[in-house]
């Protein structure tokens, strides 16, 4: 997905001929909240993901990846100026955590 999560939801809604009101009701959120999400003025509440997956028959794991990747992208976009260095450090941290968790069992963060 190259668009924002909100734009993706808007596209799904339009492609499935759902009104803002109907989708908001199915997701158990206010219509104005859904409008803000679709217009990238508000982020999608995490607890909405299972309902979103059900309404549009989406793979939940893929939807979660898209959701969290956008959260990470926004954080990086707003705070980081050297992506290569950031990703190198993150990769080193992941390797360290994996090594530590195999030695100690599951690591809780």
PDB file of C-alpha atoms in Angstrom:
ATOM      1  CA  UNK A   1       0.000   0.000   0.000  1.00  0.00           C
ATOM      2  CA  UNK A   2       1.535   3.295  -1.026  1.00  0.00           C
ATOM      3  CA  UNK A   3      -1.298   5.502   0.122  1.00  0.00           C
ATOM      4  CA  UNK A   4      -1.944   6.440   3.724  1.00  0.00           C
ATOM      5  CA  UNK A   5      -4.021   4.126   5.874  1.00  0.00           C
ATOM      6  CA  UNK A   6      -6.845   6.680   5.825  1.00  0.00           C
ATOM      7  CA  UNK A   7      -6.763   6.911   2.040  1.00  0.00           C
ATOM      8  CA  UNK A   8      -6.801   3.112   1.889  1.00  0.00           C
ATOM      9  CA  UNK A   9      -9.924   2.966   4.068  1.00  0.00           C
ATOM     10  CA  UNK A  10     -11.575   5.610   1.878  1.00  0.00           C
ATOM     11  CA  UNK A  11     -10.767   3.588  -1.242  1.00  0.00           C
ATOM     12  CA  UNK A  12     -12.141   0.394   0.320  1.00  0.00           C
ATOM     13  CA  UNK A  13     -15.311   2.196   1.358  1.00  0.00           C
ATOM     14  CA  UNK A  14     -15.906   3.739  -2.072  1.00  0.00           C
ATOM     15  CA  UNK A  15     -15.009   0.533  -3.949  1.00  0.00           C
ATOM     16  CA  UNK A  16     -17.548  -1.342  -1.810  1.00  0.00           C
ATOM     17  CA  UNK A  17     -20.228   1.330  -2.231  1.00  0.00           C
ATOM     18  CA  UNK A  18     -20.481   2.025   1.479  1.00  0.00           C
ATOM     19  CA  UNK A  19     -21.498   5.398   2.820  1.00  0.00           C
ATOM     20  CA  UNK A  20     -19.464   7.095   5.511  1.00  0.00           C
ATOM     21  CA  UNK A  21     -22.383   6.541   7.881  1.00  0.00           C
ATOM     22  CA  UNK A  22     -22.654   2.790   7.177  1.00  0.00           C
ATOM     23  CA  UNK A  23     -18.950   2.110   7.525  1.00  0.00           C
ATOM     24  CA  UNK A  24     -18.681   4.211  10.678  1.00  0.00           C
ATOM     25  CA  UNK A  25     -21.549   2.212  12.199  1.00  0.00           C
ATOM     26  CA  UNK A  26     -19.923  -1.091  11.199  1.00  0.00           C
ATOM     27  CA  UNK A  27     -16.653   0.020  12.804  1.00  0.00           C
ATOM     28  CA  UNK A  28     -18.481   1.355  15.859  1.00  0.00           C
ATOM     29  CA  UNK A  29     -16.976   4.822  15.508  1.00  0.00           C
ATOM     30  CA  UNK A  30     -18.480   8.245  14.950  1.00  0.00           C
ATOM     31  CA  UNK A  31     -19.023   9.383  11.355  1.00  0.00           C
ATOM     32  CA  UNK A  32     -16.921  12.506  11.937  1.00  0.00           C
ATOM     33  CA  UNK A  33     -14.089  10.339  13.291  1.00  0.00           C
ATOM     34  CA  UNK A  34     -14.140   8.201  10.155  1.00  0.00           C
ATOM     35  CA  UNK A  35     -14.123  11.321   7.992  1.00  0.00           C
ATOM     36  CA  UNK A  36     -11.056  12.613   9.854  1.00  0.00           C
ATOM     37  CA  UNK A  37      -9.341   9.236   9.434  1.00  0.00           C
ATOM     38  CA  UNK A  38     -10.021   9.189   5.698  1.00  0.00           C
ATOM     39  CA  UNK A  39      -8.708  12.749   5.402  1.00  0.00           C
ATOM     40  CA  UNK A  40      -5.560  11.978   7.425  1.00  0.00           C
ATOM     41  CA  UNK A  41      -6.522  14.318  10.235  1.00  0.00           C
ATOM     42  CA  UNK A  42      -6.733  11.489  12.757  1.00  0.00           C
ATOM     43  CA  UNK A  43      -5.143   8.072  13.028  1.00  0.00           C
ATOM     44  CA  UNK A  44      -7.083   4.838  12.998  1.00  0.00           C
ATOM     45  CA  UNK A  45      -7.730   3.527  16.521  1.00  0.00           C
ATOM     46  CA  UNK A  46      -5.963   0.181  16.864  1.00  0.00           C
ATOM     47  CA  UNK A  47      -9.084  -1.450  18.299  1.00  0.00           C
ATOM     48  CA  UNK A  48     -10.833  -0.748  14.967  1.00  0.00           C
ATOM     49  CA  UNK A  49      -8.564  -3.127  13.022  1.00  0.00           C
ATOM     50  CA  UNK A  50     -10.476  -6.388  13.710  1.00  0.00           C
ATOM     51  CA  UNK A  51     -13.753  -4.797  12.604  1.00  0.00           C
ATOM     52  CA  UNK A  52     -12.113  -3.265   9.538  1.00  0.00           C
ATOM     53  CA  UNK A  53     -10.679  -6.638   8.556  1.00  0.00           C
ATOM     54  CA  UNK A  54     -14.072  -8.287   9.002  1.00  0.00           C
ATOM     55  CA  UNK A  55     -16.072  -5.664   7.083  1.00  0.00           C
ATOM     56  CA  UNK A  56     -13.770  -5.808   4.058  1.00  0.00           C
ATOM     57  CA  UNK A  57     -12.679  -9.462   4.434  1.00  0.00           C
ATOM     58  CA  UNK A  58      -9.015  -8.487   4.743  1.00  0.00           C
ATOM     59  CA  UNK A  59      -6.133 -10.572   6.042  1.00  0.00           C
ATOM     60  CA  UNK A  60      -5.638  -9.358   9.614  1.00  0.00           C
ATOM     61  CA  UNK A  61      -1.875  -9.919   9.684  1.00  0.00           C
ATOM     62  CA  UNK A  62      -1.399  -7.910   6.500  1.00  0.00           C
ATOM     63  CA  UNK A  63      -3.659  -5.165   7.836  1.00  0.00           C
ATOM     64  CA  UNK A  64      -1.657  -5.043  11.084  1.00  0.00           C
ATOM     65  CA  UNK A  65       1.590  -4.736   9.119  1.00  0.00           C
ATOM     66  CA  UNK A  66       0.187  -1.844   7.107  1.00  0.00           C
ATOM     67  CA  UNK A  67      -1.104  -0.167  10.277  1.00  0.00           C
ATOM     68  CA  UNK A  68       2.177  -0.439  12.188  1.00  0.00           C
ATOM     69  CA  UNK A  69       4.342   0.392   9.176  1.00  0.00           C
ATOM     70  CA  UNK A  70       2.461   3.672   8.834  1.00  0.00           C
ATOM     71  CA  UNK A  71       2.956   4.447  12.523  1.00  0.00           C
ATOM     72  CA  UNK A  72       6.699   3.836  12.100  1.00  0.00           C
ATOM     73  CA  UNK A  73       6.838   5.837   8.869  1.00  0.00           C
ATOM     74  CA  UNK A  74       5.163   8.833  10.527  1.00  0.00           C
ATOM     75  CA  UNK A  75       7.551   8.686  13.466  1.00  0.00           C
ATOM     76  CA  UNK A  76      10.546   8.501  11.132  1.00  0.00           C
ATOM     77  CA  UNK A  77       9.233  11.239   8.854  1.00  0.00           C
ATOM     78  CA  UNK A  78       8.744  13.623  11.763  1.00  0.00           C
ATOM     79  CA  UNK A  79      11.920  12.901  13.742  1.00  0.00           C
ATOM     80  CA  UNK A  80      14.743  11.417  11.658  1.00  0.00           C
ATOM     81  CA  UNK A  81      17.019  12.927   9.064  1.00  0.00           C
ATOM     82  CA  UNK A  82      19.355   9.964   8.366  1.00  0.00           C
ATOM     83  CA  UNK A  83      17.301   6.898   7.436  1.00  0.00           C
ATOM     84  CA  UNK A  84      20.251   4.668   6.569  1.00  0.00           C
ATOM     85  CA  UNK A  85      21.805   5.155   9.998  1.00  0.00           C
ATOM     86  CA  UNK A  86      18.461   4.649  11.726  1.00  0.00           C
ATOM     87  CA  UNK A  87      17.771   1.379   9.910  1.00  0.00           C
ATOM     88  CA  UNK A  88      21.286   0.105  10.580  1.00  0.00           C
ATOM     89  CA  UNK A  89      20.888   0.817  14.300  1.00  0.00           C
ATOM     90  CA  UNK A  90      17.430  -0.761  14.341  1.00  0.00           C
ATOM     91  CA  UNK A  91      18.703  -3.874  12.579  1.00  0.00           C
ATOM     92  CA  UNK A  92      21.525  -4.200  15.116  1.00  0.00           C
ATOM     93  CA  UNK A  93      19.016  -3.800  17.955  1.00  0.00           C
ATOM     94  CA  UNK A  94      16.728  -6.489  16.496  1.00  0.00           C
ATOM     95  CA  UNK A  95      19.646  -8.912  16.180  1.00  0.00           C
ATOM     96  CA  UNK A  96      20.629  -8.203  19.780  1.00  0.00           C
ATOM     97  CA  UNK A  97      17.074  -8.751  21.022  1.00  0.00           C
ATOM     98  CA  UNK A  98      16.783 -12.000  19.057  1.00  0.00           C
ATOM     99  CA  UNK A  99      20.055 -13.268  20.466  1.00  0.00           C
ATOM    100  CA  UNK A 100      19.062 -12.289  23.992  1.00  0.00           C
ATOM    101  CA  UNK A 101      15.614 -13.883  23.691  1.00  0.00           C
ATOM    102  CA  UNK A 102      17.054 -17.196  22.481  1.00  0.00           C
ATOM    103  CA  UNK A 103      19.381 -17.246  25.501  1.00  0.00           C
ATOM    104  CA  UNK A 104      16.717 -16.238  28.041  1.00  0.00           C
ATOM    105  CA  UNK A 105      13.476 -17.410  26.521  1.00  0.00           C
ATOM    106  CA  UNK A 106      10.926 -14.851  25.338  1.00  0.00           C
ATOM    107  CA  UNK A 107      12.012 -11.267  25.983  1.00  0.00           C
ATOM    108  CA  UNK A 108       9.290  -8.946  27.229  1.00  0.00           C
ATOM    109  CA  UNK A 109       9.578  -5.302  26.305  1.00  0.00           C
TER     110      UNK A 109
END
